[in-house]
Structures are given as C-alpha cells and as structure tokens.
Amino acid sequence: MEKKTFVTKEQLDMIIKEYPTPFHLYDEKGLRENVKSLQEAFAWNPGYKEYFAVKANPNPFLIRILKECGCGCDCSSYTELMLSEAVGAVGRDIMFSSNATPAEEYKLAERLGAIINLDDITHIDFLERTIGYIPETISCRYNPGGLFKISNDIMDNPGDAKYGMTTEQLFEAFKTLKAKGAKEFGIHAFLASNTVTNEYYPMLAKVLFEMAVKLQKETGAHISFINLSGGIGIPYKPEQEPNDIKAIGAGVKKVYEEVLVPAGMGDVAIYTELGRFVTGPYGCLVTTAIHEKHTHKEYIGCDACAVNLMRPAMYGAYHHITVMGKENEPCSHMYDVTGSLCENNDKFAIDRMLPKIQIGDVLVIHDTGAHGFSMGYNYNGKLRSAEILLKEDKTAQLIRRAEEPKDYFATFDCFDIGKKLVEQSRHL
Ligand SMILES: *Cc1c(COP(=O)(O)O)cnc(C)c1O
C-alpha cells in the first residue's frame, strides 16, 4: 500500500514556522479513529478493555486522549504509574505488567489500586512482603517456552524470553495465590512482537484460553480476565499488508466460543495492551535536510538523529521516508539518510531510493508514534526533540517542548561544576 503522510506540505510549513525541526508530530484524528475501530472489533466481549502500553508513547497529552476514548494504561515503571495517575487512570484502569520489579514500584501500584500482573512465581512472596498482603484481583504472566510458530513461520522465540512463568509454575502460582486470599484471576502472555498477520492474536488466544480452562478446573481459581497483551504490528514497509483489526477481533471471538464458552467461562473479559498498533502510524518524525555529502556513497544529513528515533540503529528497522512536496517525483536517487551522531549506525535509511533531495527539504519519517520518541536518549549530548499534536481541527499544539542544554545539565545542578553549566545554559 502506498504510504501517505497524515499532514500536508502546507500544514507542515505552517507548523515549522512556529516550531523548528526536528519534532515528532501526532495525528489526533487518526489516533481516535483507530482506537474506535479496535474497540469495535472486540465489542462482542462486554468486558473488553485496551490498556495502552505507556512505554510506547509516554506523553500525558496522548495518554489523556486515549483515556477519553476509554483506554486504561499498561504500566511497567514508577514514572509510567505516575503518568497514568496524572491523567486520572487509577484503580482498574491500570494494568501493572512489569518484570524484575523494584519494591517501590509495587508499592505505588498498590497505592493506586492497579491490577498487578506477576512476571514470576517468586514475586508472590516478594509482593506480599512489600505491600503486606496479596490483592484479591491478581494476574500472572505465562511463557510456554519453545518457538511461537504460525504454520511454519517462526514468529518469535518465547523460550529465549525473560518474561513469564512456565506451565508448572503457573498452576502452582494460582494455587498459592488462592490460598493467600486472591479471588479474581487473570492470565497474560506476550509471545510475539510486531506481528503483521491476522492470525497472531487468535493463536495466542487459543493457547491462553485452553490454559485458562485447565487452570480453573484444576485450581478452582475464578478467572475473570485474559490479557492478550501487545504484539499486533503495523506495516512499516509499503509492500506490507496491514492487519485487519476486525478480522483479528472475529478470530479471537471464534476461539472464545470454541474454548471458553463450552467450559462455562463465557464471562471472561478480554484485555489488550497494545502500544505499536494504537499509536505507531499516528506519529512521524519531521526533520530537515541540512547537508548533502558525496563520497563513497551519497549522503543526506538531517537535523534529527538516532536519539530522536532509535529503531533503525537498534534493530535495523525500516521507516518509510517522504520528501515533502516531492511525493510524485521519481525515486531516482539512492541515499543514506543520516543523523549527526558519531556512530555509523545513525542512519534513518540505507541505500534508499528517493527523489532528488535539496538542502532545506523537509523529510517525514513515518510510523514513529510508538517506540519512537520514547526510546530516545542523550548520546553525544544531543537533545530530545519537541512533540506536537495535530489536533482534529488541524491546529498544532505543542505537547512537549524541545530539550535545552539546561535540561541536559540538570542532574549536575547539585555540584559546583554543574551549577556553572546550568547557569550558563540559562543565558543562552
Ligand atoms: C511492550 C509491551 C506491550 C506493547 O507492545 P507493542 O508491541 O507496542 O504492542 C504490551 N505489554 C507489555 C507487557 C509490554 O512490555
């Protein structure tokens, strides 16, 4: 499918007049519509709820929009819990799916009334020691091990993943938790990431539903929800067929009716913790070409770099690039599109065929709405960019200012040398 930007050149030129590149831009309309179609796909399940994976995009303005749409928050750290509380998502609006969890995080999750999803059997004791009791509602994360395959395709390798409990541990955990006073149980598993196939969720659902029936039979625990977690992907590449969320919802419904309903478990709520699928396509990184270089290869140097979007450097991930205003020009030039880090993996694209780029051209790097800004860092002393929301009425709202040197030096401010740097930054 042809990949189009959600913003026009004219809109973008206006925004750039006010806010210099680089910045991440988000599409409120697209985001709201997408959440609506997700909820419609699972509307057959009365208890359905999406807990947005906050790590994918921890901007409180976006999380507030998602909260308005009826989403909860899937958190896995102290500050993610704080963000969730700040937008009014507390109690059963929070799924706390963490691992190697520090005690302070369990304490905050408990204070906020979050549903706690235990990553390991040893966390039963750890949680009880930390907060003083076992909550009545509790969830356990499952990892069946082995390879997760669809037909003959290996989707992912759960046997090599640090998350979740084994089958035996899951049974034991349920029995222990029940003995310690838990009354409502959930199970959770995340077995494959960024799947671009309608079959992943139904297959995962089958594994979890069959496990739920066995668990309920053998332990007597009442299972009230099953959390299919994240993992529904997006088509980063133009040739990829996007997931059909309607078909995915219908596929899960079919397995629900085949496995849970006959076992008398037709009251189980389905939860999801999607991150990438929810916000991924509704964000882009906007950057300006500021240099061209002709050596052994042709390079375009941008004002954004890997600190603004790490996925290409970290995973070799493909992100589509549109040269604004040149959408209909032939892709006649092969470029490496780079940032300015002193790291040769700081390339948004390698050997990419694009229209001829001139200095000053604005490039839109697609699909940065999830795991984009949020994976940012400060290598080379580079600063994080602004984030801007393109609202439904097409006006632009700054939803995070760009970092300044004073932010970079802020954690030195208790030292003399740091005070000097912060003071100098103040005068910039
Ligand atoms: C990262 C993560 C998600 C979201 O994953 P996506 O691939 O963005 O859908 C959901 N749940 C947990 C526990 C995660 O760690």
Short mmCIF file of C-alpha atoms and ligand atoms in Angstrom, two decimals:
data_model
loop_
_atom_site.label_atom_id
_atom_site.label_comp_id
_atom_site.label_asym_id
_atom_site.label_seq_id
_atom_site.Cartn_x
_atom_site.Cartn_y
_atom_site.Cartn_z
CA MET A 1 0.00 0.00 0.00
CA GLU A 2 1.22 3.49 -0.77
CA LYS A 3 2.35 5.22 2.41
CA LYS A 4 0.91 8.70 2.71
CA THR A 5 1.65 11.35 5.32
CA PHE A 6 -1.22 12.42 7.59
CA VAL A 7 -0.11 16.02 7.21
CA THR A 8 0.05 18.14 4.05
CA LYS A 9 3.06 20.18 2.97
CA GLU A 10 1.12 23.41 3.56
CA GLN A 11 0.15 22.37 7.10
CA LEU A 12 3.69 21.31 7.83
CA ASP A 13 5.22 24.53 6.50
CA MET A 14 2.92 26.47 8.84
CA ILE A 15 3.90 24.34 11.82
CA ILE A 16 7.61 24.65 11.02
CA LYS A 17 7.30 28.44 11.01
CA GLU A 18 6.37 28.25 14.67
CA TYR A 19 8.33 25.18 15.79
CA PRO A 20 11.70 24.42 14.24
CA THR A 21 12.53 20.86 13.15
CA PRO A 22 13.16 18.26 14.33
CA PHE A 23 9.96 17.25 16.10
CA HIS A 24 7.57 14.35 16.39
CA LEU A 25 4.09 15.12 15.10
CA TYR A 26 0.97 13.19 16.13
CA ASP A 27 -2.39 12.84 14.42
CA GLU A 28 -5.24 13.15 16.92
CA LYS A 29 -7.98 12.30 14.43
CA GLY A 30 -6.26 9.16 13.17
CA LEU A 31 -5.50 8.07 16.71
CA ARG A 32 -9.09 8.44 17.91
CA GLU A 33 -10.49 6.64 14.86
CA ASN A 34 -8.03 3.80 15.27
CA VAL A 35 -8.93 3.25 18.91
CA LYS A 36 -12.59 3.26 17.96
CA SER A 37 -12.07 0.55 15.35
CA LEU A 38 -10.09 -1.51 17.86
CA GLN A 39 -12.89 -1.26 20.40
CA GLU A 40 -15.49 -2.12 17.76
CA ALA A 41 -13.53 -5.22 16.79
CA PHE A 42 -13.81 -6.50 20.38
CA ALA A 43 -17.26 -5.10 21.18
CA TRP A 44 -18.64 -8.68 21.20
CA ASN A 45 -16.88 -9.09 24.57
CA PRO A 46 -18.68 -6.96 27.18
CA GLY A 47 -15.66 -6.70 29.48
CA TYR A 48 -13.18 -5.77 26.75
CA LYS A 49 -10.63 -3.11 27.59
CA GLU A 50 -7.47 -1.81 25.93
CA TYR A 51 -4.71 -0.88 28.35
CA PHE A 52 -2.42 1.31 26.26
CA ALA A 53 1.24 0.30 26.70
CA VAL A 54 2.53 3.58 28.08
CA LYS A 55 6.14 2.77 27.22
CA ALA A 56 5.24 3.07 23.53
CA ASN A 57 4.42 6.76 23.94
CA PRO A 58 4.52 8.25 27.42
CA ASN A 59 3.21 11.69 26.51
CA PRO A 60 0.48 12.67 29.01
CA PHE A 61 -1.48 14.59 26.36
CA LEU A 62 -1.76 11.49 24.20
CA ILE A 63 -2.49 9.22 27.15
CA ARG A 64 -5.25 11.62 28.18
CA ILE A 65 -6.80 11.36 24.71
CA LEU A 66 -6.65 7.58 24.97
CA LYS A 67 -8.21 7.72 28.43
CA GLU A 68 -11.05 9.82 26.98
CA CYS A 69 -11.53 7.07 24.39
CA GLY A 70 -11.95 4.53 27.20
CA CYS A 71 -8.46 3.06 27.36
CA GLY A 72 -6.62 2.21 30.53
CA CYS A 73 -2.84 2.27 30.98
CA ASP A 74 -0.42 -0.63 30.90
CA CYS A 75 2.50 0.49 33.06
CA SER A 76 5.79 -1.12 33.95
CA SER A 77 7.70 1.51 35.89
CA TYR A 78 7.37 4.10 38.63
CA THR A 79 7.12 7.11 36.31
CA GLU A 80 4.68 5.34 34.00
CA LEU A 81 2.45 4.80 37.01
CA MET A 82 2.78 8.50 37.86
CA LEU A 83 1.80 9.46 34.31
CA SER A 84 -1.21 7.20 34.48
CA GLU A 85 -2.32 8.75 37.77
CA ALA A 86 -1.81 12.24 36.30
CA VAL A 87 -4.36 11.61 33.55
CA GLY A 88 -6.81 10.13 36.05
CA ALA A 89 -6.28 6.49 35.14
CA VAL A 90 -6.19 4.74 38.52
CA GLY A 91 -7.55 1.57 40.07
CA ARG A 92 -8.68 -0.95 37.48
CA ASP A 93 -7.66 1.46 34.74
CA ILE A 94 -4.06 0.42 35.38
CA MET A 95 -2.50 -2.88 34.43
CA PHE A 96 0.92 -3.11 36.05
CA SER A 97 2.81 -5.56 33.81
CA SER A 98 6.41 -5.26 34.92
CA ASN A 99 9.36 -7.58 35.38
CA ALA A 100 12.35 -7.58 37.75
CA THR A 101 10.13 -5.17 39.66
CA PRO A 102 11.63 -2.90 42.33
CA ALA A 103 9.70 -2.86 45.63
CA GLU A 104 8.90 0.87 45.31
CA GLU A 105 7.03 0.20 42.08
CA TYR A 106 4.82 -2.46 43.65
CA LYS A 107 4.11 -0.05 46.50
CA LEU A 108 2.97 2.67 44.13
CA ALA A 109 0.96 0.21 42.02
CA GLU A 110 -0.78 -0.96 45.19
CA ARG A 111 -1.46 2.61 46.38
CA LEU A 112 -3.07 3.39 43.01
CA GLY A 113 -5.15 0.21 43.13
CA ALA A 114 -3.64 -1.12 39.90
CA ILE A 115 -4.18 -4.68 38.72
CA ILE A 116 -0.84 -6.35 39.31
CA ASN A 117 0.40 -8.83 36.72
CA LEU A 118 3.12 -11.01 38.25
CA ASP A 119 6.01 -11.88 35.97
CA ASP A 120 7.39 -14.65 38.14
CA ILE A 121 6.36 -17.11 40.82
CA THR A 122 8.90 -15.68 43.27
CA HIS A 123 7.08 -12.35 43.05
CA ILE A 124 4.20 -13.77 45.10
CA ASP A 125 6.35 -13.69 48.24
CA PHE A 126 8.09 -10.51 47.16
CA LEU A 127 4.78 -8.70 46.65
CA GLU A 128 3.35 -10.00 49.91
CA ARG A 129 6.44 -8.86 51.83
CA THR A 130 6.42 -5.50 50.04
CA ILE A 131 2.77 -4.47 50.39
CA GLY A 132 1.78 -6.72 53.28
CA TYR A 133 -0.89 -8.81 51.56
CA ILE A 134 -1.99 -10.43 48.28
CA PRO A 135 -4.64 -8.38 46.44
CA GLU A 136 -7.99 -10.03 45.72
CA THR A 137 -7.50 -9.39 42.00
CA ILE A 138 -4.23 -10.65 40.59
CA SER A 139 -2.79 -11.71 37.25
CA CYS A 140 0.06 -14.00 36.21
CA ARG A 141 2.21 -13.81 33.11
CA TYR A 142 2.65 -17.05 31.17
CA ASN A 143 5.54 -18.16 28.99
CA PRO A 144 5.02 -21.57 27.35
CA GLY A 145 8.65 -21.65 26.10
CA GLY A 146 9.71 -23.07 22.75
CA LEU A 147 9.18 -21.26 19.48
CA PHE A 148 5.96 -19.48 18.61
CA LYS A 149 5.04 -20.52 15.07
CA ILE A 150 2.25 -19.76 12.67
CA SER A 151 2.22 -22.60 10.12
CA ASN A 152 5.95 -22.97 9.51
CA ASP A 153 6.89 -19.35 10.17
CA ILE A 154 8.73 -18.68 13.39
CA MET A 155 7.06 -15.60 14.85
CA ASP A 156 9.22 -15.28 17.93
CA ASN A 157 11.19 -17.23 20.49
CA PRO A 158 9.40 -17.27 23.90
CA GLY A 159 11.84 -19.94 25.13
CA ASP A 160 14.54 -17.30 24.98
CA ALA A 161 12.48 -14.50 26.56
CA LYS A 162 13.00 -13.40 30.16
CA TYR A 163 9.29 -12.91 30.81
CA GLY A 164 6.62 -15.02 32.42
CA MET A 165 6.16 -18.31 34.26
CA THR A 166 6.35 -21.88 32.96
CA THR A 167 3.22 -24.02 32.76
CA GLU A 168 4.02 -25.82 36.03
CA GLN A 169 4.78 -22.55 37.79
CA LEU A 170 1.51 -21.04 36.59
CA PHE A 171 -0.53 -23.84 38.20
CA GLU A 172 1.49 -23.59 41.40
CA ALA A 173 1.20 -19.78 41.45
CA PHE A 174 -2.59 -19.93 41.11
CA LYS A 175 -2.86 -22.41 43.99
CA THR A 176 -0.58 -20.34 46.22
CA LEU A 177 -2.31 -17.06 45.38
CA LYS A 178 -5.72 -18.61 46.05
CA ALA A 179 -4.55 -19.90 49.41
CA LYS A 180 -3.32 -16.39 50.22
CA GLY A 181 -6.74 -14.85 49.53
CA ALA A 182 -6.80 -13.97 45.82
CA LYS A 183 -10.32 -14.24 44.39
CA GLU A 184 -10.22 -12.95 40.82
CA PHE A 185 -7.53 -14.14 38.46
CA GLY A 186 -6.14 -13.07 35.14
CA ILE A 187 -3.60 -14.56 32.77
CA HIS A 188 -1.36 -12.71 30.38
CA ALA A 189 1.15 -13.62 27.67
CA PHE A 190 3.18 -11.71 25.10
CA LEU A 191 4.66 -14.25 22.71
CA ALA A 192 5.49 -12.35 19.52
CA SER A 193 6.25 -8.73 18.73
CA ASN A 194 5.22 -6.56 15.76
CA THR A 195 3.21 -9.31 14.07
CA VAL A 196 1.77 -8.30 10.73
CA THR A 197 -0.70 -11.16 10.37
CA ASN A 198 -4.31 -11.53 11.45
CA GLU A 199 -3.51 -14.95 12.89
CA TYR A 200 -1.31 -13.99 15.86
CA TYR A 201 -3.96 -12.89 18.34
CA PRO A 202 -6.35 -15.80 17.65
CA MET A 203 -3.47 -18.27 18.03
CA LEU A 204 -2.30 -16.66 21.25
CA ALA A 205 -5.91 -16.57 22.47
CA LYS A 206 -6.22 -20.32 21.87
CA VAL A 207 -3.11 -21.02 23.96
CA LEU A 208 -4.35 -18.80 26.79
CA PHE A 209 -7.99 -19.89 26.67
CA GLU A 210 -7.07 -23.59 26.82
CA MET A 211 -4.72 -22.85 29.69
CA ALA A 212 -7.45 -20.87 31.47
CA VAL A 213 -9.90 -23.77 31.26
CA LYS A 214 -7.31 -26.16 32.74
CA LEU A 215 -6.31 -23.70 35.45
CA GLN A 216 -9.88 -23.08 36.51
CA LYS A 217 -10.65 -26.82 36.57
CA GLU A 218 -7.55 -27.84 38.46
CA THR A 219 -7.16 -24.97 40.92
CA GLY A 220 -10.74 -23.74 41.29
CA ALA A 221 -9.48 -20.19 40.75
CA HIS A 222 -12.03 -17.88 39.15
CA ILE A 223 -10.52 -16.43 36.00
CA SER A 224 -12.16 -13.11 35.25
CA PHE A 225 -9.89 -11.75 32.52
CA ILE A 226 -7.41 -12.86 29.88
CA ASN A 227 -4.88 -10.31 28.70
CA LEU A 228 -3.64 -10.80 25.14
CA SER A 229 -1.06 -8.08 25.72
CA GLY A 230 0.72 -6.30 22.86
CA GLY A 231 2.32 -7.53 19.68
CA ILE A 232 -0.11 -6.57 16.93
CA GLY A 233 2.18 -4.87 14.45
CA ILE A 234 1.95 -2.21 11.79
CA PRO A 235 3.08 -2.18 8.15
CA TYR A 236 6.29 -0.14 8.30
CA LYS A 237 7.02 -1.06 4.68
CA PRO A 238 4.81 -0.06 1.77
CA GLU A 239 4.61 -3.63 0.48
CA GLN A 240 3.27 -4.98 3.78
CA GLU A 241 -0.42 -5.80 4.10
CA PRO A 242 -1.80 -4.03 7.18
CA ASN A 243 -3.52 -6.03 9.92
CA ASP A 244 -7.29 -6.13 9.71
CA ILE A 245 -8.36 -5.46 13.28
CA LYS A 246 -11.93 -6.53 12.52
CA ALA A 247 -10.69 -9.93 11.34
CA ILE A 248 -8.44 -10.21 14.40
CA GLY A 249 -11.36 -9.47 16.75
CA ALA A 250 -13.53 -12.00 14.91
CA GLY A 251 -10.73 -14.59 15.08
CA VAL A 252 -10.45 -14.20 18.85
CA LYS A 253 -14.26 -14.39 19.17
CA LYS A 254 -14.30 -17.71 17.28
CA VAL A 255 -11.74 -19.26 19.65
CA TYR A 256 -13.58 -17.78 22.65
CA GLU A 257 -16.78 -19.52 21.54
CA GLU A 258 -14.95 -22.78 20.84
CA VAL A 259 -12.94 -22.98 24.04
CA LEU A 260 -14.23 -20.74 26.83
CA VAL A 261 -17.98 -20.75 26.32
CA PRO A 262 -18.38 -24.58 26.36
CA ALA A 263 -16.32 -24.64 29.58
CA GLY A 264 -18.81 -22.30 31.23
CA MET A 265 -16.35 -19.40 31.06
CA GLY A 266 -18.34 -17.08 28.82
CA ASP A 267 -17.98 -14.25 31.35
CA VAL A 268 -14.21 -13.83 30.88
CA ALA A 269 -13.19 -10.30 29.88
CA ILE A 270 -10.61 -9.83 27.13
CA TYR A 271 -7.93 -7.24 27.73
CA THR A 272 -5.26 -5.98 25.33
CA GLU A 273 -2.12 -3.96 25.98
CA LEU A 274 -1.38 -2.68 22.52
CA GLY A 275 1.20 0.03 22.04
CA ARG A 276 2.54 -0.04 18.50
CA PHE A 277 -0.81 -0.80 16.90
CA VAL A 278 -2.54 2.04 18.73
CA THR A 279 -0.15 4.97 18.19
CA GLY A 280 2.55 3.77 15.76
CA PRO A 281 1.15 5.03 12.45
CA TYR A 282 -0.20 8.23 14.01
CA GLY A 283 3.18 9.78 14.66
CA CYS A 284 6.01 10.88 12.40
CA LEU A 285 9.41 12.46 12.84
CA VAL A 286 9.78 15.69 10.90
CA THR A 287 13.33 16.67 10.02
CA THR A 288 15.12 18.99 7.60
CA ALA A 289 17.91 18.00 5.21
CA ILE A 290 20.79 20.26 6.26
CA HIS A 291 23.74 18.70 4.44
CA GLU A 292 24.50 16.63 1.41
CA LYS A 293 27.71 14.71 1.04
CA HIS A 294 29.14 12.90 -1.97
CA THR A 295 31.91 10.44 -1.09
CA HIS A 296 31.86 6.67 -1.50
CA LYS A 297 28.10 6.95 -1.16
CA GLU A 298 25.51 9.69 -1.40
CA TYR A 299 24.51 11.06 2.00
CA ILE A 300 21.79 13.36 3.21
CA GLY A 301 22.46 14.75 6.70
CA CYS A 302 19.41 15.68 8.78
CA ASP A 303 18.80 17.79 11.85
CA ALA A 304 17.31 14.73 13.59
CA CYS A 305 19.41 11.77 14.62
CA ALA A 306 19.11 8.38 16.30
CA VAL A 307 18.42 9.94 19.71
CA ASN A 308 15.08 11.05 18.25
CA LEU A 309 14.36 7.66 16.69
CA MET A 310 16.46 4.72 17.70
CA ARG A 311 14.72 1.87 15.90
CA PRO A 312 16.76 1.93 12.67
CA ALA A 313 20.06 1.99 14.60
CA MET A 314 18.94 -0.57 17.17
CA TYR A 315 17.03 -3.10 15.09
CA GLY A 316 17.87 -2.13 11.51
CA ALA A 317 14.18 -1.22 11.37
CA TYR A 318 12.68 0.20 8.20
CA HIS A 319 10.92 3.56 8.45
CA HIS A 320 9.40 4.94 5.30
CA ILE A 321 10.52 8.43 4.28
CA THR A 322 8.56 11.01 2.32
CA VAL A 323 10.30 14.08 0.91
CA MET A 324 7.58 16.69 1.35
CA GLY A 325 6.43 18.27 -1.88
CA LYS A 326 8.17 15.61 -3.95
CA GLU A 327 5.62 12.82 -3.41
CA ASN A 328 5.06 12.43 -7.15
CA GLU A 329 8.67 12.75 -8.28
CA PRO A 330 10.51 9.62 -9.36
CA CYS A 331 12.66 7.89 -6.73
CA SER A 332 15.74 8.27 -8.90
CA HIS A 333 18.45 8.81 -6.28
CA MET A 334 19.95 6.36 -3.82
CA TYR A 335 20.80 7.86 -0.42
CA ASP A 336 21.89 7.05 3.07
CA VAL A 337 19.84 9.42 5.22
CA THR A 338 21.82 10.13 8.36
CA GLY A 339 21.85 11.99 11.63
CA SER A 340 24.86 13.68 13.23
CA LEU A 341 25.85 11.16 15.91
CA CYS A 342 29.42 9.93 15.91
CA GLU A 343 28.08 6.42 15.33
CA ASN A 344 27.91 4.90 11.88
CA ASN A 345 24.58 3.23 12.68
CA ASP A 346 22.98 6.66 12.94
CA LYS A 347 21.16 6.23 9.63
CA PHE A 348 17.42 6.54 9.15
CA ALA A 349 17.74 4.83 5.79
CA ILE A 350 20.47 2.98 3.92
CA ASP A 351 20.58 2.72 0.11
CA ARG A 352 17.07 4.19 -0.06
CA MET A 353 15.70 5.26 -3.41
CA LEU A 354 14.21 8.73 -3.01
CA PRO A 355 13.51 11.78 -5.15
CA LYS A 356 16.46 14.12 -5.52
CA ILE A 357 16.80 15.90 -2.19
CA GLN A 358 17.86 19.52 -1.84
CA ILE A 359 19.16 21.15 1.29
CA GLY A 360 16.19 22.60 3.14
CA ASP A 361 13.81 19.86 2.04
CA VAL A 362 11.58 18.59 4.82
CA LEU A 363 11.60 14.83 5.32
CA VAL A 364 8.81 12.98 7.08
CA ILE A 365 9.92 9.73 8.68
CA HIS A 366 6.80 7.61 9.08
CA ASP A 367 5.38 5.46 11.87
CA THR A 368 7.22 6.95 14.84
CA GLY A 369 4.15 7.17 17.08
CA ALA A 370 5.18 4.15 19.13
CA HIS A 371 8.64 3.28 20.44
CA GLY A 372 9.89 6.46 18.71
CA PHE A 373 10.41 9.46 20.96
CA SER A 374 10.03 7.18 23.97
CA MET A 375 13.22 5.25 23.24
CA GLY A 376 15.16 8.49 22.98
CA TYR A 377 18.41 9.13 24.77
CA ASN A 378 21.11 11.77 25.01
CA TYR A 379 24.18 10.25 23.39
CA ASN A 380 26.69 12.81 22.09
CA GLY A 381 24.90 15.33 24.31
CA LYS A 382 22.13 15.52 21.72
CA LEU A 383 18.85 16.84 22.98
CA ARG A 384 15.39 15.34 22.73
CA SER A 385 13.04 16.99 20.27
CA ALA A 386 9.67 18.64 20.78
CA GLU A 387 6.40 16.75 20.33
CA ILE A 388 3.48 18.39 18.57
CA LEU A 389 -0.14 17.32 18.30
CA LEU A 390 -2.00 17.93 15.05
CA LYS A 391 -5.45 18.34 16.50
CA GLU A 392 -8.73 17.34 14.94
CA ASP A 393 -9.34 20.95 13.89
CA LYS A 394 -5.91 20.86 12.16
CA THR A 395 -4.29 23.33 14.55
CA ALA A 396 -0.96 22.38 16.07
CA GLN A 397 -0.42 22.15 19.81
CA LEU A 398 2.98 21.84 21.44
CA ILE A 399 2.68 18.88 23.81
CA ARG A 400 6.33 18.68 24.86
CA ARG A 401 8.93 21.39 24.39
CA ALA A 402 12.31 20.52 22.94
CA GLU A 403 15.06 19.86 25.47
CA GLU A 404 17.51 22.65 26.08
CA PRO A 405 21.06 22.49 27.40
CA LYS A 406 19.75 23.32 30.89
CA ASP A 407 17.74 20.09 30.83
CA TYR A 408 20.78 18.10 29.78
CA PHE A 409 22.82 19.53 32.65
CA ALA A 410 20.00 19.47 35.22
CA THR A 411 21.25 16.37 37.04
CA PHE A 412 24.59 18.09 37.75
CA ASP A 413 22.90 21.00 39.49
CA CYS A 414 23.91 19.79 42.96
CA PHE A 415 27.59 20.07 42.04
CA ASP A 416 29.65 23.25 41.64
CA ILE A 417 30.74 22.44 38.09
CA GLY A 418 27.15 21.59 37.21
CA LYS A 419 25.75 24.78 38.72
CA LYS A 420 28.06 26.69 36.39
CA LEU A 421 26.82 24.77 33.33
CA VAL A 422 23.18 25.21 34.29
CA GLU A 423 23.82 28.93 34.92
CA GLN A 424 25.49 29.29 31.50
CA SER A 425 22.58 27.50 29.85
CA ARG A 426 20.22 29.99 31.42
CA HIS A 427 21.84 32.78 29.44
CA LEU A 428 21.54 31.00 26.08
C1 LIG B 1 5.92 -3.51 25.18
C2 LIG B 1 4.77 -4.14 25.82
C3 LIG B 1 3.48 -4.02 25.27
C4 LIG B 1 3.21 -3.29 23.99
O1 LIG B 1 3.84 -3.89 22.92
P1 LIG B 1 3.54 -3.41 21.41
O2 LIG B 1 4.45 -4.23 20.60
O3 LIG B 1 3.85 -1.96 21.36
O4 LIG B 1 2.10 -3.68 21.15
C5 LIG B 1 2.44 -4.59 25.97
N1 LIG B 1 2.63 -5.26 27.13
C6 LIG B 1 3.84 -5.40 27.68
C7 LIG B 1 3.97 -6.12 28.96
C8 LIG B 1 4.94 -4.85 27.05
O5 LIG B 1 6.15 -5.00 27.60
#
